[in-house]
Amino acid sequence: ALGDTSVRLSLGDPEILFKQLDDTLIENLRQRFSGSQAERANRDSADAKQTADPAPKLSKAEKIARQDEGLSLEERFTKRVELRVARITAIERHPDAEKLYVETLDDGSGELRQIVSGLVPYYREEELLNRNIILVANLKPAKLRGVKSNGMLLAASSKSDGTQRLEVIFADDASPGDQVSIAGSEAAGARDRIDIDTFFDIPIRAEAGTVKVGETALSAAGRELITAEVKDGEVG
């Protein structure tokens, strides 16, 4: 026969297996798991889509527009756009585009500048040579049909009865390098480079023969910029 066997059990310190949930955690869990299974699935899908689809990237022009919110057109122009008088010292036809001229400019910097303009249907070479035009001086360079254009000149345009009219804005009483500014204000100096979208986001127009930004005329060498033929229209 087997003898008696004594087994001694040693118990450790008692341990709490469950802890009380705080009110904040309970509320979070209630919101998370409330509603039907379908509703919870829709919420999870929306959360996943928001994570997968970040906010769309803004273009540089859109970023600049947001930075300039609250400014008047005149203030935005002064801050962003650099217009200067330049003289056309040479002009020739673009080798690969029948409507384009390639112009060499004296912009007062001491170095010649080249631009490309679609003026062939509107002007002969001799009508432009040695004339002072208005140059968008801080525009980023671009290639037009393979030829680099380091800026653009300003012209007023309008359309009537299906006919497009265009007039280059001249400033023959000014000198190469003279800055164009809001009439009555001081010149702002050199600006950062801008792209074409940023430039056109600040509209310039001809109104009753005066070139304006917002409600204010533009001037160079103390004289307002004017148009003779296109009295009212967009300027660009």
Coordinates of N, CA, C and O in Angstrom, one line a residue, residues 33-211:
F33 N -16.2 52.2 -31.3 CA -17.0 51.0 -31.6 C -18.5 51.2 -31.6 O -19.3 50.2 -31.6
S34 N -18.9 52.4 -31.6 CA -20.4 52.7 -31.6 C -20.9 52.5 -33.0 O -20.1 52.5 -34.0
G35 N -22.2 52.4 -33.2 CA -22.8 52.3 -34.5 C -22.7 50.8 -35.0 O -22.2 49.9 -34.3
S36 N -23.3 50.7 -36.2 CA -23.3 49.3 -36.7 C -22.0 48.9 -37.3 O -21.1 49.7 -37.4
Q37 N -21.9 47.7 -37.7 CA -20.7 47.2 -38.3 C -20.4 47.9 -39.6 O -19.2 48.3 -39.9
A38 N -21.5 48.2 -40.4 CA -21.3 48.9 -41.6 C -20.8 50.3 -41.4 O -19.9 50.9 -42.1
E39 N -21.3 51.0 -40.4 CA -20.9 52.4 -40.1 C -19.4 52.4 -39.7 O -18.7 53.3 -40.0
R40 N -19.0 51.4 -38.9 CA -17.6 51.4 -38.5 C -16.7 51.1 -39.7 O -15.6 51.7 -39.8
A41 N -17.2 50.3 -40.6 CA -16.4 50.0 -41.8 C -16.3 51.3 -42.6 O -15.2 51.6 -43.2
N42 N -17.3 52.1 -42.7 CA -17.3 53.3 -43.5 C -16.3 54.3 -42.9 O -15.5 55.0 -43.6
R43 N -16.3 54.4 -41.5 CA -15.4 55.3 -40.8 C -13.9 54.9 -41.1 O -13.1 55.7 -41.3
D44 N -13.7 53.6 -41.0 CA -12.3 53.0 -41.2 C -11.9 53.3 -42.6 O -10.7 53.7 -42.8
S45 N -12.8 53.2 -43.6 CA -12.4 53.4 -45.0 C -12.1 54.9 -45.2 O -11.1 55.2 -45.9
A46 N -12.9 55.8 -44.6 CA -12.6 57.2 -44.7 C -11.3 57.6 -44.1 O -10.5 58.4 -44.7
D47 N -11.0 57.0 -42.9 CA -9.7 57.3 -42.3 C -8.5 56.8 -43.1 O -7.5 57.5 -43.3
A48 N -8.7 55.6 -43.8 CA -7.6 55.1 -44.6 C -7.4 55.9 -45.8 O -6.3 56.2 -46.3
K49 N -8.5 56.4 -46.4 CA -8.4 57.2 -47.6 C -7.7 58.6 -47.3 O -6.9 59.1 -48.1
Q50 N -8.1 59.1 -46.2 CA -7.4 60.4 -45.8 C -5.9 60.2 -45.6 O -5.1 61.1 -46.0
T51 N -5.5 59.1 -45.1 CA -4.1 58.8 -44.9 C -3.4 58.6 -46.2 O -2.3 59.0 -46.5
A52 N -4.1 57.9 -47.1 CA -3.5 57.5 -48.4 C -3.5 58.7 -49.4 O -2.6 58.8 -50.3
D53 N -4.4 59.7 -49.2 CA -4.5 60.8 -50.2 C -4.2 62.1 -49.4 O -5.0 62.8 -48.9
P54 N -2.9 62.4 -49.3 CA -2.5 63.7 -48.7 C -3.0 64.9 -49.4 O -3.5 64.8 -50.6
A55 N -3.0 66.0 -48.8 CA -3.4 67.3 -49.4 C -2.6 67.5 -50.7 O -1.4 67.3 -50.8
P56 N -3.3 67.9 -51.8 CA -2.6 68.1 -53.1 C -1.6 69.2 -53.0 O -1.7 70.2 -52.2
K57 N -0.5 69.1 -53.7 CA 0.6 70.0 -53.7 C 0.1 71.3 -54.5 O -0.5 71.2 -55.5
L58 N 0.5 72.4 -54.0 CA 0.2 73.7 -54.7 C 1.3 74.1 -55.6 O 2.5 73.8 -55.4
S59 N 1.0 74.7 -56.7 CA 2.0 75.2 -57.6 C 2.6 76.4 -57.0 O 2.1 77.0 -56.0
K60 N 3.8 76.8 -57.6 CA 4.5 78.0 -57.0 C 3.6 79.2 -57.1 O 3.5 80.0 -56.1
A61 N 2.9 79.4 -58.2 CA 2.0 80.6 -58.3 C 0.9 80.5 -57.3 O 0.5 81.6 -56.7
E62 N 0.3 79.3 -57.0 CA -0.7 79.2 -56.0 C -0.2 79.6 -54.6 O -0.8 80.2 -53.7
K63 N 1.1 79.1 -54.3 CA 1.7 79.4 -53.0 C 1.9 80.9 -52.8 O 1.6 81.5 -51.8
I64 N 2.4 81.5 -53.9 CA 2.6 83.0 -53.9 C 1.3 83.7 -53.7 O 1.2 84.7 -52.9
A65 N 0.2 83.3 -54.3 CA -1.1 83.9 -54.2 C -1.6 83.8 -52.8 O -2.1 84.8 -52.2
R66 N -1.3 82.7 -52.1 CA -1.7 82.5 -50.7 C -0.9 83.4 -49.8 O -1.4 84.0 -48.9
Q67 N 0.4 83.6 -50.1 CA 1.2 84.5 -49.3 C 0.8 85.9 -49.4 O 1.0 86.7 -48.5
D68 N 0.2 86.3 -50.6 CA -0.2 87.6 -50.9 C -1.6 87.9 -50.5 O -2.1 89.0 -50.9
E69 N -2.3 87.0 -49.9 CA -3.7 87.2 -49.6 C -3.8 88.5 -48.7 O -3.1 88.7 -47.7
G70 N -4.8 89.3 -49.0 CA -5.0 90.5 -48.2 C -4.4 91.7 -48.8 O -4.6 92.8 -48.4
L71 N -3.4 91.5 -49.8 CA -2.8 92.7 -50.4 C -3.6 93.1 -51.6 O -4.2 92.4 -52.3
S72 N -3.5 94.4 -51.9 CA -4.2 95.0 -53.1 C -3.4 94.6 -54.3 O -2.2 94.1 -54.2
L73 N -4.0 94.7 -55.5 CA -3.2 94.4 -56.7 C -2.0 95.3 -56.8 O -0.9 94.8 -57.3
E74 N -2.1 96.5 -56.4 CA -0.9 97.4 -56.5 C 0.2 96.9 -55.6 O 1.4 96.9 -56.0
E75 N -0.2 96.5 -54.4 CA 0.8 96.0 -53.5 C 1.5 94.7 -54.0 O 2.7 94.5 -53.8
R76 N 0.6 93.8 -54.5 CA 1.2 92.6 -55.1 C 2.1 92.8 -56.3 O 3.2 92.2 -56.4
F77 N 1.7 93.8 -57.1 CA 2.6 94.2 -58.2 C 3.9 94.7 -57.8 O 5.0 94.2 -58.2
T78 N 3.9 95.6 -56.8 CA 5.1 96.2 -56.3 C 6.0 95.1 -55.7 O 7.3 95.1 -55.8
K79 N 5.4 94.1 -55.0 CA 6.2 93.1 -54.3 C 6.8 92.1 -55.3 O 7.9 91.5 -55.1
R80 N 6.0 91.8 -56.4 CA 6.4 90.6 -57.2 C 7.0 90.9 -58.6 O 7.8 90.2 -59.1
V81 N 6.5 92.0 -59.3 CA 6.8 92.2 -60.7 C 7.8 93.3 -60.9 O 7.7 94.4 -60.3
E82 N 8.8 93.0 -61.7 CA 9.8 94.0 -62.0 C 9.7 94.4 -63.5 O 10.1 93.6 -64.4
L83 N 9.2 95.6 -63.8 CA 9.2 96.1 -65.2 C 10.2 97.1 -65.3 O 10.4 98.0 -64.5
R84 N 10.9 97.0 -66.5 CA 12.0 98.0 -66.8 C 11.9 98.4 -68.2 O 11.5 97.6 -69.1
V85 N 12.4 99.6 -68.5 CA 12.4 100.1 -69.9 C 13.7 99.4 -70.6 O 14.7 99.3 -69.9
A86 N 13.5 99.0 -71.8 CA 14.6 98.4 -72.6 C 14.5 98.9 -74.0 O 13.4 99.1 -74.5
R87 N 15.6 99.0 -74.7 CA 15.6 99.4 -76.1 C 16.0 98.3 -77.0 O 16.9 97.5 -76.7
I88 N 15.2 98.1 -78.1 CA 15.5 97.1 -79.0 C 16.6 97.5 -79.9 O 16.5 98.5 -80.7
T89 N 17.7 96.9 -79.8 CA 18.9 97.3 -80.6 C 19.1 96.4 -81.8 O 19.9 96.8 -82.7
A90 N 18.5 95.3 -81.9 CA 18.5 94.4 -83.1 C 17.3 93.5 -83.1 O 16.8 93.2 -82.0
I91 N 16.9 93.2 -84.3 CA 15.7 92.3 -84.4 C 15.8 91.5 -85.7 O 16.3 92.0 -86.7
E92 N 15.4 90.2 -85.6 CA 15.4 89.3 -86.7 C 14.3 88.3 -86.6 O 13.7 88.2 -85.5
R93 N 13.9 87.7 -87.7 CA 12.9 86.6 -87.7 C 13.4 85.4 -86.9 O 14.6 85.0 -87.1
H94 N 12.5 84.7 -86.2 CA 12.9 83.5 -85.6 C 13.1 82.4 -86.8 O 12.3 82.4 -87.7
P95 N 14.2 81.6 -86.7 CA 14.5 80.7 -87.8 C 13.4 79.6 -88.0 O 13.4 79.1 -89.1
D96 N 12.7 79.3 -86.9 CA 11.7 78.2 -87.0 C 10.3 78.5 -86.7 O 9.5 77.6 -86.5
A97 N 10.0 79.8 -86.7 CA 8.6 80.2 -86.4 C 8.3 81.5 -87.1 O 8.9 82.5 -86.9
E98 N 7.3 81.4 -88.0 CA 7.0 82.5 -88.9 C 6.4 83.7 -88.2 O 6.5 84.9 -88.8
K99 N 5.8 83.6 -87.0 CA 5.2 84.7 -86.4 C 6.0 85.3 -85.3 O 5.6 86.2 -84.6
L100 N 7.3 84.8 -85.1 CA 8.1 85.2 -83.9 C 9.2 86.1 -84.4 O 9.9 85.8 -85.4
Y101 N 9.5 87.1 -83.6 CA 10.8 87.9 -83.7 C 11.7 87.5 -82.6 O 11.3 87.2 -81.5
V102 N 13.0 87.6 -82.9 CA 14.0 87.5 -81.8 C 14.7 88.9 -81.7 O 15.2 89.4 -82.6
E103 N 14.5 89.5 -80.5 CA 15.0 90.8 -80.3 C 16.1 90.9 -79.3 O 16.1 90.1 -78.3
T104 N 17.1 91.7 -79.6 CA 18.2 92.0 -78.7 C 17.9 93.3 -78.0 O 17.6 94.3 -78.6
L105 N 18.1 93.3 -76.7 CA 17.7 94.5 -75.9 C 18.9 95.1 -75.1 O 19.7 94.3 -74.6
D106 N 18.9 96.4 -75.0 CA 19.7 97.1 -74.0 C 18.8 97.4 -72.8 O 17.9 98.3 -72.9
D107 N 18.9 96.7 -71.7 CA 18.1 96.9 -70.5 C 18.7 97.8 -69.5 O 18.2 97.9 -68.3
G108 N 19.8 98.4 -69.8 CA 20.5 99.3 -68.8 C 21.5 98.6 -67.9 O 22.1 99.2 -67.1
S109 N 21.6 97.3 -68.0 CA 22.4 96.5 -67.1 C 23.8 96.4 -67.5 O 24.7 96.0 -66.8
G110 N 24.1 96.8 -68.8 CA 25.5 96.7 -69.3 C 25.7 95.4 -70.1 O 26.7 95.3 -70.8
E111 N 24.7 94.5 -70.0 CA 24.7 93.3 -70.8 C 23.5 93.2 -71.6 O 22.4 93.5 -71.2
L112 N 23.7 92.7 -72.9 CA 22.5 92.6 -73.8 C 21.6 91.4 -73.4 O 22.1 90.5 -72.8
R113 N 20.4 91.6 -73.6 CA 19.4 90.6 -73.3 C 18.6 90.2 -74.5 O 18.3 91.0 -75.4
Q114 N 18.2 88.9 -74.6 CA 17.5 88.4 -75.8 C 16.1 88.0 -75.3 O 15.9 87.3 -74.3
I115 N 15.1 88.4 -76.1 CA 13.7 87.9 -75.9 C 13.1 87.5 -77.2 O 13.6 87.8 -78.3
V116 N 12.0 86.7 -77.1 CA 11.3 86.3 -78.3 C 9.9 86.8 -78.2 O 9.2 86.6 -77.1
S117 N 9.3 87.4 -79.3 CA 8.0 88.0 -79.2 C 7.2 87.6 -80.5 O 7.7 87.6 -81.6
G118 N 5.9 87.4 -80.3 CA 5.0 87.0 -81.4 C 4.4 88.2 -82.1 O 3.2 88.4 -82.1
L119 N 5.3 89.1 -82.7 CA 4.8 90.4 -83.2 C 4.8 90.5 -84.7 O 4.4 91.5 -85.3
V120 N 5.3 89.4 -85.4 CA 5.4 89.5 -86.9 C 4.0 89.9 -87.5 O 4.1 90.7 -88.5
P121 N 2.9 89.4 -87.1 CA 1.7 89.8 -87.8 C 1.3 91.2 -87.5 O 0.3 91.7 -88.2
Y122 N 1.9 91.9 -86.6 CA 1.5 93.2 -86.2 C 2.5 94.3 -86.5 O 2.1 95.5 -86.6
Y123 N 3.7 94.0 -86.5 CA 4.8 95.1 -86.7 C 5.8 94.6 -87.7 O 6.2 93.4 -87.7
R124 N 6.3 95.6 -88.5 CA 7.5 95.3 -89.3 C 8.8 95.5 -88.4 O 8.7 96.3 -87.4
E125 N 9.9 95.0 -88.8 CA 11.1 95.1 -88.0 C 11.5 96.6 -87.8 O 11.8 97.0 -86.7
E126 N 11.3 97.4 -88.8 CA 11.8 98.8 -88.7 C 10.8 99.6 -87.8 O 11.2 100.7 -87.3
E127 N 9.6 99.1 -87.5 CA 8.7 99.8 -86.6 C 9.1 99.6 -85.1 O 8.7 100.3 -84.2
L128 N 10.0 98.6 -84.9 CA 10.4 98.2 -83.5 C 11.8 98.5 -83.2 O 12.1 98.8 -82.1
L129 N 12.6 98.5 -84.2 CA 14.1 98.8 -84.0 C 14.3 100.1 -83.4 O 13.8 101.2 -83.8
N130 N 15.2 100.2 -82.4 CA 15.6 101.4 -81.6 C 14.4 102.0 -80.9 O 14.5 103.2 -80.4
R131 N 13.3 101.3 -80.6 CA 12.2 101.8 -79.8 C 12.4 101.3 -78.4 O 13.0 100.2 -78.1
N132 N 12.0 102.1 -77.4 CA 12.0 101.7 -76.0 C 10.7 101.0 -75.7 O 9.6 101.5 -75.9
I133 N 10.8 99.7 -75.2 CA 9.6 98.9 -74.8 C 9.7 98.7 -73.3 O 10.6 99.1 -72.6
I134 N 8.6 98.1 -72.8 CA 8.5 97.7 -71.3 C 8.8 96.2 -71.2 O 8.1 95.4 -71.8
L135 N 9.8 95.9 -70.4 CA 10.3 94.5 -70.3 C 9.9 94.0 -68.9 O 10.1 94.6 -67.9
V136 N 9.4 92.8 -68.9 CA 9.2 92.0 -67.6 C 10.6 91.4 -67.3 O 11.0 90.4 -67.8
A137 N 11.3 92.1 -66.4 CA 12.7 91.9 -66.3 C 13.0 90.7 -65.4 O 14.1 90.1 -65.4
N138 N 12.1 90.3 -64.5 CA 12.4 89.2 -63.5 C 11.6 87.9 -63.9 O 11.4 87.1 -63.0
L139 N 11.2 87.8 -65.1 CA 10.5 86.6 -65.6 C 11.5 85.5 -65.8 O 12.6 85.7 -66.4
K140 N 11.2 84.3 -65.4 CA 12.1 83.2 -65.6 C 12.3 82.9 -67.1 O 11.4 83.0 -67.9
P141 N 13.5 82.6 -67.5 CA 13.8 82.3 -68.9 C 13.0 81.1 -69.4 O 12.6 80.2 -68.7
A142 N 12.6 81.2 -70.7 CA 11.9 80.1 -71.4 C 12.4 80.0 -72.8 O 13.0 80.9 -73.4
K143 N 12.2 78.8 -73.4 CA 12.6 78.6 -74.8 C 11.3 78.6 -75.6 O 10.3 77.9 -75.3
L144 N 11.3 79.4 -76.7 CA 10.2 79.4 -77.6 C 10.7 78.9 -78.9 O 11.5 79.5 -79.6
R145 N 10.2 77.7 -79.3 CA 10.6 77.1 -80.5 C 12.1 76.9 -80.6 O 12.8 77.2 -81.6
G146 N 12.7 76.6 -79.5 CA 14.2 76.3 -79.4 C 15.1 77.5 -79.2 O 16.3 77.4 -79.0
V147 N 14.5 78.7 -79.1 CA 15.3 79.9 -78.9 C 15.0 80.5 -77.5 O 13.8 80.7 -77.1
K148 N 16.0 80.8 -76.7 CA 15.8 81.2 -75.3 C 15.3 82.7 -75.3 O 15.8 83.6 -76.0
S149 N 14.3 82.9 -74.5 CA 13.7 84.2 -74.3 C 13.9 84.6 -72.8 O 13.4 83.9 -71.9
N150 N 14.6 85.6 -72.6 CA 15.0 86.0 -71.2 C 14.1 87.2 -70.8 O 14.6 88.3 -70.6
G151 N 12.8 87.0 -70.7 CA 11.8 88.0 -70.4 C 10.8 88.1 -71.5 O 10.7 87.4 -72.4
M152 N 9.9 89.2 -71.4 CA 8.9 89.4 -72.4 C 8.6 90.9 -72.4 O 8.8 91.6 -71.4
L153 N 8.2 91.4 -73.5 CA 7.7 92.8 -73.6 C 6.2 92.9 -73.4 O 5.5 91.9 -73.6
L154 N 5.8 94.1 -73.0 CA 4.4 94.3 -72.7 C 3.7 94.9 -74.0 O 4.2 95.8 -74.7
A155 N 2.5 94.3 -74.2 CA 1.6 94.9 -75.3 C 0.2 94.8 -74.8 O -0.2 93.9 -74.1
A156 N -0.6 95.7 -75.3 CA -2.1 95.7 -75.0 C -2.8 95.0 -76.1 O -2.4 95.2 -77.3
S157 N -3.8 94.3 -75.8 CA -4.5 93.5 -76.8 C -6.0 93.6 -76.6 O -6.5 93.7 -75.4
S158 N -6.8 93.5 -77.7 CA -8.3 93.5 -77.6 C -8.8 92.8 -78.8 O -8.1 92.6 -79.8
K159 N -10.0 92.3 -78.7 CA -10.6 91.6 -79.8 C -12.0 92.1 -80.1 O -12.8 92.3 -79.1
S160 N -12.2 92.5 -81.3 CA -13.5 93.1 -81.7 C -13.9 92.5 -83.1 O -13.1 92.5 -84.0
D161 N -15.2 92.0 -83.2 CA -15.7 91.5 -84.4 C -14.8 90.4 -84.9 O -14.6 90.3 -86.2
G162 N -14.2 89.6 -84.0 CA -13.3 88.5 -84.5 C -11.9 88.9 -84.9 O -11.1 88.1 -85.3
T163 N -11.6 90.2 -84.8 CA -10.3 90.7 -85.2 C -9.5 91.0 -83.9 O -9.9 91.7 -83.0
Q164 N -8.3 90.4 -83.9 CA -7.4 90.6 -82.7 C -6.5 91.9 -83.0 O -5.9 92.0 -84.1
R165 N -6.5 92.8 -82.1 CA -5.6 94.0 -82.2 C -4.6 93.9 -81.1 O -4.9 93.5 -80.0
L166 N -3.4 94.4 -81.4 CA -2.3 94.3 -80.5 C -1.4 95.6 -80.6 O -1.1 96.0 -81.8
E167 N -1.1 96.2 -79.5 CA -0.2 97.4 -79.5 C 0.9 97.3 -78.5 O 0.6 97.1 -77.3
V168 N 2.1 97.3 -79.0 CA 3.3 97.3 -78.1 C 3.3 98.6 -77.3 O 3.0 99.7 -77.8
I169 N 3.6 98.5 -76.0 CA 3.6 99.7 -75.1 C 5.0 100.3 -75.2 O 6.0 99.6 -74.8
F170 N 5.2 101.5 -75.7 CA 6.5 102.1 -75.9 C 6.7 103.1 -74.8 O 5.7 103.7 -74.2
A171 N 7.9 103.4 -74.5 CA 8.3 104.4 -73.5 C 9.5 105.2 -74.0 O 10.6 105.1 -73.5
D172 N 9.4 105.9 -75.2 CA 10.5 106.5 -75.8 C 11.1 107.7 -75.1 O 12.2 108.2 -75.3
D173 N 10.3 108.3 -74.1 CA 10.8 109.4 -73.3 C 11.6 108.9 -72.1 O 12.2 109.7 -71.4
A174 N 11.7 107.6 -71.9 CA 12.5 107.1 -70.8 C 13.8 106.5 -71.3 O 14.1 106.6 -72.5
S175 N 14.6 106.0 -70.4 CA 15.9 105.5 -70.8 C 16.0 104.0 -70.4 O 15.4 103.5 -69.5
P176 N 16.8 103.2 -71.2 CA 17.0 101.8 -70.8 C 17.4 101.7 -69.3 O 18.3 102.4 -68.9
G177 N 16.8 100.8 -68.6 CA 17.1 100.6 -67.2 C 16.1 101.3 -66.3 O 16.0 100.9 -65.1
D178 N 15.4 102.3 -66.8 CA 14.4 103.0 -65.9 C 13.3 102.0 -65.5 O 12.8 101.2 -66.3
Q179 N 13.0 102.0 -64.2 CA 12.0 101.1 -63.7 C 10.6 101.7 -63.8 O 10.4 102.8 -63.6
V180 N 9.7 100.7 -64.1 CA 8.3 101.1 -64.1 C 7.7 100.8 -62.8 O 7.9 99.8 -62.2
S181 N 6.9 101.8 -62.2 CA 6.4 101.6 -60.9 C 5.0 102.2 -60.9 O 4.5 102.8 -61.8
I182 N 4.3 101.9 -59.8 CA 3.0 102.5 -59.5 C 3.1 104.0 -59.5 O 4.0 104.5 -58.8
A183 N 2.3 104.7 -60.2 CA 2.5 106.2 -60.3 C 2.4 106.8 -58.9 O 1.5 106.4 -58.1
G184 N 3.4 107.6 -58.5 CA 3.4 108.3 -57.2 C 4.2 107.5 -56.2 O 4.3 108.0 -55.1
S185 N 4.7 106.3 -56.5 CA 5.4 105.5 -55.5 C 6.9 105.4 -56.0 O 7.2 105.6 -57.1
E186 N 7.7 105.0 -55.0 CA 9.1 104.9 -55.3 C 9.4 103.5 -55.9 O 8.7 102.5 -55.7
A187 N 10.4 103.4 -56.8 CA 10.8 102.1 -57.4 C 11.2 101.2 -56.3 O 11.8 101.6 -55.3
A188 N 10.9 99.9 -56.5 CA 11.2 98.9 -55.4 C 12.5 98.1 -55.6 O 12.8 97.3 -54.8
G189 N 13.2 98.3 -56.7 CA 14.4 97.6 -57.0 C 14.2 96.2 -57.5 O 13.1 95.9 -57.9
A190 N 15.2 95.4 -57.5 CA 15.1 94.1 -58.1 C 14.3 93.1 -57.3 O 14.2 93.2 -56.1
R191 N 13.5 92.3 -58.0 CA 12.6 91.3 -57.3 C 13.1 89.9 -57.6 O 14.0 89.7 -58.5
D192 N 12.6 88.9 -56.9 CA 12.9 87.5 -57.2 C 12.3 87.1 -58.5 O 11.3 87.7 -59.0
R193 N 12.9 86.1 -59.1 CA 12.3 85.6 -60.4 C 10.9 85.0 -60.1 O 10.6 84.5 -59.1
I194 N 10.1 85.2 -61.1 CA 8.7 84.7 -61.1 C 8.4 83.9 -62.4 O 9.1 84.1 -63.4
D195 N 7.5 83.0 -62.3 CA 7.1 82.3 -63.5 C 5.9 83.0 -64.2 O 5.4 84.0 -63.6
I196 N 5.6 82.5 -65.3 CA 4.6 83.2 -66.2 C 3.2 83.2 -65.5 O 2.4 84.2 -65.6
D197 N 2.9 82.2 -64.8 CA 1.6 82.1 -64.1 C 1.5 83.2 -63.0 O 0.4 83.8 -62.8
T198 N 2.6 83.4 -62.2 CA 2.6 84.4 -61.2 C 2.4 85.8 -61.8 O 1.7 86.6 -61.3
F199 N 3.1 86.0 -63.0 CA 2.9 87.3 -63.6 C 1.5 87.6 -64.0 O 0.9 88.6 -63.8
F200 N 0.9 86.6 -64.7 CA -0.5 86.8 -65.2 C -1.5 86.8 -64.1 O -2.7 87.2 -64.3
D201 N -1.2 86.3 -62.9 CA -2.1 86.3 -61.8 C -2.3 87.8 -61.2 O -3.1 88.0 -60.3
I202 N -1.4 88.7 -61.6 CA -1.5 90.1 -61.2 C -1.9 90.9 -62.5 O -1.0 91.3 -63.2
P203 N -3.2 91.0 -62.8 CA -3.6 91.6 -64.1 C -3.1 93.0 -64.3 O -3.3 93.9 -63.4
I204 N -2.7 93.3 -65.5 CA -2.4 94.7 -66.0 C -3.3 94.9 -67.1 O -3.6 94.1 -68.0
R205 N -3.8 96.1 -67.2 CA -4.8 96.4 -68.3 C -4.6 97.9 -68.8 O -4.1 98.7 -68.1
A206 N -5.1 98.1 -70.0 CA -5.3 99.4 -70.5 C -6.7 99.9 -70.3 O -7.7 99.2 -70.6
E207 N -6.8 101.1 -69.8 CA -8.2 101.6 -69.5 C -8.2 103.1 -70.0 O -7.5 103.9 -69.4
A208 N -9.0 103.3 -71.0 CA -9.1 104.7 -71.6 C -7.7 105.2 -72.0 O -7.4 106.4 -71.8
G209 N -6.8 104.3 -72.5 CA -5.5 104.7 -72.9 C -4.4 104.8 -71.9 O -3.3 105.1 -72.2
T210 N -4.7 104.4 -70.6 CA -3.7 104.5 -69.6 C -3.5 103.0 -69.1 O -4.5 102.3 -68.8
V211 N -2.2 102.7 -68.9 CA -1.9 101.3 -68.5 C -1.9 101.3 -66.9 O -1.3 102.1 -66.3

